[in-house]
PDB file of C-alpha atoms in Angstrom:
ATOM      1  CA  ASP A  30     -95.242  -0.490  11.500  1.00 63.00           C
ATOM      2  CA  ALA A  31     -92.782  -2.970  12.668  1.00 72.00           C
ATOM      3  CA  GLY A  32     -89.233  -2.050  11.699  1.00 90.00           C
ATOM      4  CA  VAL A  33     -86.766  -4.709  11.208  1.00 94.00           C
ATOM      5  CA  THR A  34     -86.516  -6.882  14.313  1.00 95.00           C
ATOM      6  CA  GLN A  35     -83.523  -9.165  15.307  1.00 96.00           C
ATOM      7  CA  SER A  36     -83.143 -12.014  18.136  1.00 96.00           C
ATOM      8  CA  PRO A  37     -81.616 -12.660  20.245  1.00 97.00           C
ATOM      9  CA  THR A  38     -80.383  -9.138  21.124  1.00 95.00           C
ATOM     10  CA  HIS A  39     -77.164 -10.635  22.887  1.00 96.00           C
ATOM     11  CA  LEU A  40     -75.481 -13.960  22.743  1.00 96.00           C
ATOM     12  CA  ILE A  41     -72.624 -15.641  24.239  1.00 97.00           C
ATOM     13  CA  LYS A  42     -71.110 -18.947  22.838  1.00 97.00           C
ATOM     14  CA  THR A  43     -67.703 -20.685  22.955  1.00 97.00           C
ATOM     15  CA  ARG A  44     -65.438 -21.442  20.119  1.00 97.00           C
ATOM     16  CA  GLY A  45     -66.232 -24.481  18.021  1.00 97.00           C
ATOM     17  CA  GLN A  46     -70.045 -24.063  19.063  1.00 98.00           C
ATOM     18  CA  GLN A  47     -72.820 -23.287  16.211  1.00 98.00           C
ATOM     19  CA  VAL A  48     -75.279 -20.131  16.662  1.00 98.00           C
ATOM     20  CA  THR A  49     -78.421 -19.278  14.731  1.00 98.00           C
ATOM     21  CA  LEU A  50     -79.524 -15.345  14.313  1.00 98.00           C
ATOM     22  CA  ARG A  51     -83.097 -14.693  13.301  1.00 98.00           C
ATOM     23  CA  CYS A  52     -84.285 -11.616  11.289  1.00 98.00           C
ATOM     24  CA  SER A  53     -87.979 -10.513  10.561  1.00 97.00           C
ATOM     25  CA  PRO A  54     -87.993  -7.889   7.730  1.00 96.00           C
ATOM     26  CA  LYS A  55     -90.012  -4.635   7.567  1.00 93.00           C
ATOM     27  CA  SER A  56     -93.347  -4.924   6.539  1.00 91.00           C
ATOM     28  CA  GLY A  57     -93.542  -4.991   2.722  1.00 87.00           C
ATOM     29  CA  HIS A  58     -90.001  -6.198   2.273  1.00 91.00           C
ATOM     30  CA  ASP A  59     -88.979  -9.201   0.800  1.00 92.00           C
ATOM     31  CA  THR A  60     -85.304  -8.886   0.459  1.00 92.00           C
ATOM     32  CA  VAL A  61     -83.041  -9.703   3.574  1.00 95.00           C
ATOM     33  CA  SER A  62     -79.335  -8.809   3.808  1.00 95.00           C
ATOM     34  CA  TRP A  63     -76.819  -9.725   6.632  1.00 97.00           C
ATOM     35  CA  TYR A  64     -73.839  -7.735   7.854  1.00 97.00           C
ATOM     36  CA  GLN A  65     -71.038  -8.346  10.216  1.00 97.00           C
ATOM     37  CA  GLN A  66     -69.743  -5.299  12.288  1.00 94.00           C
ATOM     38  CA  ALA A  67     -66.686  -5.765  14.102  1.00 93.00           C
ATOM     39  CA  LEU A  68     -65.669  -3.454  16.846  1.00 90.00           C
ATOM     40  CA  GLY A  69     -64.868  -0.184  15.408  1.00 87.00           C
ATOM     41  CA  GLN A  70     -65.202  -1.250  11.734  1.00 90.00           C
ATOM     42  CA  GLY A  71     -67.887  -0.518   9.239  1.00 92.00           C
ATOM     43  CA  PRO A  72     -70.553  -3.334   8.563  1.00 94.00           C
ATOM     44  CA  GLN A  73     -69.201  -5.853   6.015  1.00 96.00           C
ATOM     45  CA  PHE A  74     -71.810  -7.555   3.662  1.00 95.00           C
ATOM     46  CA  ILE A  75     -72.330 -11.415   4.490  1.00 97.00           C
ATOM     47  CA  PHE A  76     -75.051 -12.163   1.800  1.00 96.00           C
ATOM     48  CA  GLN A  77     -78.375 -11.433   0.584  1.00 94.00           C
ATOM     49  CA  TYR A  78     -81.514 -13.483   0.182  1.00 94.00           C
ATOM     50  CA  TYR A  79     -84.625 -12.958  -2.072  1.00 91.00           C
ATOM     51  CA  GLU A  80     -87.227 -15.452  -3.003  1.00 91.00           C
ATOM     52  CA  GLU A  81     -85.614 -17.705  -0.444  1.00 93.00           C
ATOM     53  CA  GLU A  82     -82.410 -18.118  -2.297  1.00 94.00           C
ATOM     54  CA  GLU A  83     -78.958 -16.434  -1.732  1.00 93.00           C
ATOM     55  CA  ARG A  84     -78.570 -13.831  -4.252  1.00 91.00           C
ATOM     56  CA  GLN A  85     -75.086 -12.521  -3.444  1.00 90.00           C
ATOM     57  CA  ARG A  86     -72.437 -13.517  -1.255  1.00 93.00           C
ATOM     58  CA  GLY A  87     -69.584 -11.403   0.186  1.00 93.00           C
ATOM     59  CA  ASN A  88     -66.142 -12.727   1.361  1.00 93.00           C
ATOM     60  CA  PHE A  89     -66.957 -14.766   4.063  1.00 97.00           C
ATOM     61  CA  PRO A  90     -66.230 -18.505   4.440  1.00 96.00           C
ATOM     62  CA  ASP A  91     -68.918 -21.425   4.085  1.00 96.00           C
ATOM     63  CA  ARG A  92     -69.157 -21.532   7.746  1.00 97.00           C
ATOM     64  CA  PHE A  93     -71.398 -18.820   7.679  1.00 98.00           C
ATOM     65  CA  SER A  94     -74.867 -19.812   6.001  1.00 97.00           C
ATOM     66  CA  GLY A  95     -78.387 -18.799   5.999  1.00 97.00           C
ATOM     67  CA  HIS A  96     -82.132 -19.158   5.061  1.00 97.00           C
ATOM     68  CA  GLN A  97     -85.024 -17.518   4.024  1.00 97.00           C
ATOM     69  CA  PHE A  98     -88.703 -18.730   4.753  1.00 97.00           C
ATOM     70  CA  PRO A  99     -91.351 -17.966   2.626  1.00 96.00           C
ATOM     71  CA  ASN A 100     -92.504 -15.326   5.074  1.00 94.00           C
ATOM     72  CA  TYR A 101     -89.500 -13.480   4.209  1.00 96.00           C
ATOM     73  CA  SER A 102     -87.755 -13.885   7.560  1.00 97.00           C
ATOM     74  CA  SER A 103     -84.320 -15.132   7.838  1.00 98.00           C
ATOM     75  CA  GLU A 104     -81.662 -16.767   9.706  1.00 98.00           C
ATOM     76  CA  LEU A 105     -77.991 -16.666   9.881  1.00 98.00           C
ATOM     77  CA  ASN A 106     -76.137 -19.594  10.808  1.00 98.00           C
ATOM     78  CA  VAL A 107     -72.505 -19.529  11.920  1.00 98.00           C
ATOM     79  CA  ASN A 108     -70.628 -23.059  12.492  1.00 97.00           C
ATOM     80  CA  ALA A 109     -67.499 -24.043  14.040  1.00 97.00           C
ATOM     81  CA  LEU A 110     -67.192 -20.472  15.639  1.00 98.00           C
ATOM     82  CA  LEU A 111     -64.056 -18.626  16.095  1.00 97.00           C
ATOM     83  CA  LEU A 112     -62.936 -15.975  18.428  1.00 97.00           C
ATOM     84  CA  GLY A 113     -62.838 -13.582  15.458  1.00 96.00           C
ATOM     85  CA  ASP A 114     -66.618 -14.191  14.935  1.00 97.00           C
ATOM     86  CA  SER A 115     -67.380 -11.913  17.824  1.00 97.00           C
ATOM     87  CA  ALA A 116     -69.333  -8.962  16.397  1.00 97.00           C
ATOM     88  CA  LEU A 117     -72.426  -7.237  16.122  1.00 95.00           C
ATOM     89  CA  TYR A 118     -74.692  -8.800  13.313  1.00 97.00           C
ATOM     90  CA  LEU A 119     -77.059  -6.487  11.386  1.00 96.00           C
ATOM     91  CA  CYS A 120     -79.717  -7.674   9.512  1.00 96.00           C
ATOM     92  CA  ALA A 121     -81.135  -5.210   6.815  1.00 94.00           C
ATOM     93  CA  SER A 122     -84.286  -5.500   4.715  1.00 93.00           C
ATOM     94  CA  SER A 123     -85.278  -3.829   1.322  1.00 89.00           C
ATOM     95  CA  PRO A 124     -88.280  -4.021  -1.247  1.00 84.00           C
ATOM     96  CA  SER A 125     -87.679  -6.048  -4.563  1.00 74.00           C
ATOM     97  CA  ASP A 126     -88.068  -2.870  -6.546  1.00 70.00           C
ATOM     98  CA  GLY A 127     -85.196  -1.301  -4.922  1.00 58.00           C
ATOM     99  CA  ALA A 128     -86.572   1.614  -3.811  1.00 56.00           C
ATOM    100  CA  LYS A 129     -83.665   3.467  -4.595  1.00 52.00           C
ATOM    101  CA  ASN A 130     -81.580   0.854  -2.677  1.00 68.00           C
ATOM    102  CA  ILE A 131     -82.301   2.063   0.605  1.00 81.00           C
ATOM    103  CA  GLN A 132     -81.776  -0.933   3.091  1.00 87.00           C
ATOM    104  CA  TYR A 133     -83.356  -0.642   6.651  1.00 89.00           C
ATOM    105  CA  PHE A 134     -81.208  -2.095   9.585  1.00 91.00           C
ATOM    106  CA  GLY A 135     -82.195  -3.779  12.591  1.00 93.00           C
ATOM    107  CA  ALA A 136     -80.875  -3.238  16.035  1.00 92.00           C
ATOM    108  CA  GLY A 137     -78.386  -6.306  15.698  1.00 94.00           C
ATOM    109  CA  THR A 138     -77.405  -9.282  17.603  1.00 96.00           C
ATOM    110  CA  ARG A 139     -74.217  -8.991  19.740  1.00 95.00           C
ATOM    111  CA  LEU A 140     -72.444 -12.245  19.452  1.00 97.00           C
ATOM    112  CA  SER A 141     -69.329 -12.685  21.864  1.00 97.00           C
ATOM    113  CA  VAL A 142     -67.221 -16.105  21.441  1.00 97.00           C
ATOM    114  CA  LEU A 143     -65.213 -17.146  24.258  1.00 96.00           C
TER     115      LEU A 143
ATOM    116  CA  GLY B  27     -63.290  -2.552  -6.721  1.00 82.00           C
ATOM    117  CA  ASN B  28     -65.936  -0.251  -5.095  1.00 88.00           C
ATOM    118  CA  SER B  29     -65.006   1.397  -1.684  1.00 93.00           C
ATOM    119  CA  VAL B  30     -65.725   4.246   0.586  1.00 96.00           C
ATOM    120  CA  THR B  31     -63.013   6.259   2.511  1.00 96.00           C
ATOM    121  CA  GLN B  32     -64.122   8.661   5.168  1.00 95.00           C
ATOM    122  CA  MET B  33     -62.122  10.975   7.577  1.00 89.00           C
ATOM    123  CA  GLU B  34     -61.192   9.118  10.643  1.00 87.00           C
ATOM    124  CA  GLY B  35     -62.326  10.094  14.196  1.00 87.00           C
ATOM    125  CA  PRO B  36     -63.005  10.898  16.886  1.00 95.00           C
ATOM    126  CA  VAL B  37     -64.117  14.227  16.059  1.00 96.00           C
ATOM    127  CA  THR B  38     -64.837  16.614  19.039  1.00 97.00           C
ATOM    128  CA  LEU B  39     -66.946  19.569  18.928  1.00 97.00           C
ATOM    129  CA  SER B  40     -68.399  22.156  21.236  1.00 97.00           C
ATOM    130  CA  GLU B  41     -72.349  22.279  21.073  1.00 97.00           C
ATOM    131  CA  GLU B  42     -73.446  24.663  18.108  1.00 96.00           C
ATOM    132  CA  ALA B  43     -70.332  24.259  16.405  1.00 97.00           C
ATOM    133  CA  PHE B  44     -70.152  23.594  12.643  1.00 98.00           C
ATOM    134  CA  LEU B  45     -69.441  20.013  11.544  1.00 97.00           C
ATOM    135  CA  THR B  46     -68.142  18.320   8.338  1.00 97.00           C
ATOM    136  CA  ILE B  47     -67.259  14.862   7.882  1.00 97.00           C
ATOM    137  CA  ASN B  48     -65.259  14.104   4.739  1.00 97.00           C
ATOM    138  CA  CYS B  49     -66.187  11.126   2.403  1.00 98.00           C
ATOM    139  CA  THR B  50     -65.110   9.844  -0.815  1.00 97.00           C
ATOM    140  CA  TYR B  51     -65.827   7.061  -2.925  1.00 96.00           C
ATOM    141  CA  THR B  52     -64.425   4.853  -5.605  1.00 95.00           C
ATOM    142  CA  ALA B  53     -67.118   3.172  -7.811  1.00 91.00           C
ATOM    143  CA  THR B  54     -68.083   2.372 -11.562  1.00 84.00           C
ATOM    144  CA  GLY B  55     -71.116   4.063 -13.118  1.00 83.00           C
ATOM    145  CA  TYR B  56     -73.037   6.215 -10.938  1.00 86.00           C
ATOM    146  CA  PRO B  57     -73.833   4.478  -7.389  1.00 92.00           C
ATOM    147  CA  SER B  58     -76.263   5.600  -4.736  1.00 92.00           C
ATOM    148  CA  LEU B  59     -74.867   7.169  -1.921  1.00 95.00           C
ATOM    149  CA  PHE B  60     -75.880   7.437   1.662  1.00 96.00           C
ATOM    150  CA  TRP B  61     -75.035   8.450   5.382  1.00 97.00           C
ATOM    151  CA  TYR B  62     -76.077   6.360   8.359  1.00 96.00           C
ATOM    152  CA  VAL B  63     -76.138   6.979  11.739  1.00 96.00           C
ATOM    153  CA  GLN B  64     -75.343   4.516  14.965  1.00 93.00           C
ATOM    154  CA  TYR B  65     -76.096   5.540  18.337  1.00 91.00           C
ATOM    155  CA  PRO B  66     -74.570   3.926  21.131  1.00 85.00           C
ATOM    156  CA  GLY B  67     -75.923   0.253  21.425  1.00 80.00           C
ATOM    157  CA  GLU B  68     -78.138   0.691  18.479  1.00 83.00           C
ATOM    158  CA  GLY B  69     -78.118  -0.536  14.571  1.00 85.00           C
ATOM    159  CA  LEU B  70     -77.856   1.783  11.937  1.00 90.00           C
ATOM    160  CA  GLN B  71     -80.609   4.479  10.971  1.00 92.00           C
ATOM    161  CA  LEU B  72     -80.469   6.187   7.579  1.00 92.00           C
ATOM    162  CA  LEU B  73     -79.782   9.868   7.938  1.00 96.00           C
ATOM    163  CA  LEU B  74     -79.897  11.021   4.184  1.00 96.00           C
ATOM    164  CA  LYS B  75     -79.207   9.692   0.674  1.00 95.00           C
ATOM    165  CA  ALA B  76     -78.734  10.972  -2.846  1.00 95.00           C
ATOM    166  CA  THR B  77     -79.186   8.997  -6.016  1.00 91.00           C
ATOM    167  CA  LYS B  78     -77.503  10.971  -8.659  1.00 91.00           C
ATOM    168  CA  ALA B  79     -74.840  13.694  -9.408  1.00 92.00           C
ATOM    169  CA  ASP B  80     -75.675  17.156  -7.611  1.00 95.00           C
ATOM    170  CA  ASP B  81     -78.565  15.601  -5.576  1.00 95.00           C
ATOM    171  CA  LYS B  82     -78.628  17.082  -2.281  1.00 97.00           C
ATOM    172  CA  GLY B  83     -79.721  14.921   0.758  1.00 96.00           C
ATOM    173  CA  SER B  84     -80.979  16.406   3.992  1.00 97.00           C
ATOM    174  CA  ASN B  85     -82.553  15.376   7.175  1.00 97.00           C
ATOM    175  CA  LYS B  86     -82.461  16.802  10.793  1.00 95.00           C
ATOM    176  CA  GLY B  87     -80.178  19.543   9.809  1.00 97.00           C
ATOM    177  CA  PHE B  88     -77.609  17.349   8.475  1.00 98.00           C
ATOM    178  CA  GLU B  89     -76.719  17.906   4.391  1.00 98.00           C
ATOM    179  CA  ALA B  90     -74.672  16.299   1.947  1.00 98.00           C
ATOM    180  CA  THR B  91     -73.934  17.066  -1.923  1.00 98.00           C
ATOM    181  CA  TYR B  92     -73.341  14.141  -4.585  1.00 97.00           C
ATOM    182  CA  ARG B  93     -70.325  15.555  -6.230  1.00 96.00           C
ATOM    183  CA  LYS B  94     -69.346  13.317  -9.247  1.00 93.00           C
ATOM    184  CA  GLU B  95     -66.352  15.405 -10.456  1.00 94.00           C
ATOM    185  CA  THR B  96     -64.732  14.853  -6.956  1.00 95.00           C
ATOM    186  CA  THR B  97     -66.259  11.383  -6.061  1.00 95.00           C
ATOM    187  CA  SER B  98     -67.178  13.026  -2.508  1.00 97.00           C
ATOM    188  CA  PHE B  99     -70.235  13.100  -0.324  1.00 98.00           C
ATOM    189  CA  HIS B 100     -69.014  15.112   2.547  1.00 98.00           C
ATOM    190  CA  LEU B 101     -71.424  15.289   5.572  1.00 98.00           C
ATOM    191  CA  GLU B 102     -72.226  18.828   6.976  1.00 98.00           C
ATOM    192  CA  LYS B 103     -74.280  20.409   9.855  1.00 98.00           C
ATOM    193  CA  GLY B 104     -74.482  23.869  10.768  1.00 96.00           C
ATOM    194  CA  SER B 105     -75.105  23.503  14.567  1.00 96.00           C
ATOM    195  CA  VAL B 106     -74.156  20.374  16.210  1.00 97.00           C
ATOM    196  CA  GLN B 107     -75.959  19.236  19.390  1.00 97.00           C
ATOM    197  CA  VAL B 108     -75.175  17.143  22.161  1.00 96.00           C
ATOM    198  CA  SER B 109     -77.653  14.567  21.099  1.00 95.00           C
ATOM    199  CA  ASP B 110     -75.681  14.389  17.680  1.00 97.00           C
ATOM    200  CA  SER B 111     -72.936  12.373  19.107  1.00 96.00           C
ATOM    201  CA  ALA B 112     -72.811   8.897  17.601  1.00 96.00           C
ATOM    202  CA  VAL B 113     -70.774   7.321  14.771  1.00 96.00           C
ATOM    203  CA  TYR B 114     -71.583   8.370  11.421  1.00 97.00           C
ATOM    204  CA  PHE B 115     -71.103   5.958   8.122  1.00 97.00           C
ATOM    205  CA  CYS B 116     -70.646   6.939   4.670  1.00 97.00           C
ATOM    206  CA  ALA B 117     -72.039   4.336   2.282  1.00 96.00           C
ATOM    207  CA  LEU B 118     -72.783   3.030  -1.329  1.00 94.00           C
ATOM    208  CA  ILE B 119     -74.724   0.805  -3.497  1.00 91.00           C
ATOM    209  CA  ARG B 120     -73.530   0.543  -6.992  1.00 85.00           C
ATOM    210  CA  THR B 121     -76.059   0.808 -10.019  1.00 79.00           C
ATOM    211  CA  GLY B 122     -77.640  -2.793 -10.063  1.00 76.00           C
ATOM    212  CA  GLY B 123     -75.839  -3.602  -6.912  1.00 78.00           C
ATOM    213  CA  PHE B 124     -77.278  -5.562  -4.007  1.00 81.00           C
ATOM    214  CA  LYS B 125     -74.824  -4.813  -1.134  1.00 87.00           C
ATOM    215  CA  THR B 126     -74.274  -1.615   0.881  1.00 91.00           C
ATOM    216  CA  ILE B 127     -70.346  -0.807   1.054  1.00 93.00           C
ATOM    217  CA  PHE B 128     -69.802   1.367   4.057  1.00 95.00           C
ATOM    218  CA  GLY B 129     -66.727   3.371   5.150  1.00 96.00           C
ATOM    219  CA  ALA B 130     -65.047   2.641   8.659  1.00 95.00           C
ATOM    220  CA  GLY B 131     -67.158   5.301  10.462  1.00 96.00           C
ATOM    221  CA  THR B 132     -66.435   8.578  12.258  1.00 97.00           C
ATOM    222  CA  ARG B 133     -67.147   8.895  15.749  1.00 96.00           C
ATOM    223  CA  LEU B 134     -68.530  12.327  16.584  1.00 97.00           C
ATOM    224  CA  PHE B 135     -68.545  13.752  20.305  1.00 97.00           C
ATOM    225  CA  VAL B 136     -70.433  16.726  20.924  1.00 97.00           C
ATOM    226  CA  LYS B 137     -69.483  18.654  24.111  1.00 96.00           C
ATOM    227  CA  ALA B 138     -72.294  20.864  26.000  1.00 94.00           C
TER     228      ALA B 138
END
């Protein structure tokens, strides 16, 4: 049973560029959340997708957008990259029934903005 | 608002020492509480959880008890190993909520 998979594992971009990160949830999960983890800090919630719609959003600007596909996989898009967007981006999946609120995390995509 | 505060690291211990990492939280209602572990270069792995007051979560020798009266969820292990070296995150999800709220993390170094 594959867990949460994310691609790519590493990415280098320059300021002003756009980036797309991808996530496939754990089998049987239909809810996907994205988190940003800056170096030395805890993950910060970006948003959550369920039934192909954004269900809740954290305190992130509109430059951060997402999408969920019918197969429950998801993309995170970041436009007009800033140096401060350099971080580990984590995807987490969970079943819609909440299953005691457990979220399963992928290994992350490390984004470096130069 | 909802928040998690955990002790600052790094924590450095010798192998077989006793471990405590303190965690307190602020939340309305009865959140679910978690400890996640992050090994170098990896994502987060769920270590243990507790969903109601006085529940004790346990896994791989680690334990934490949900204390409503002190709003705490301290992580303990009786005898740490070098392989336990990692960053540990305390976290919560409020009742009916969708996002996990994390503490800043505590780095643990275990020396042989």
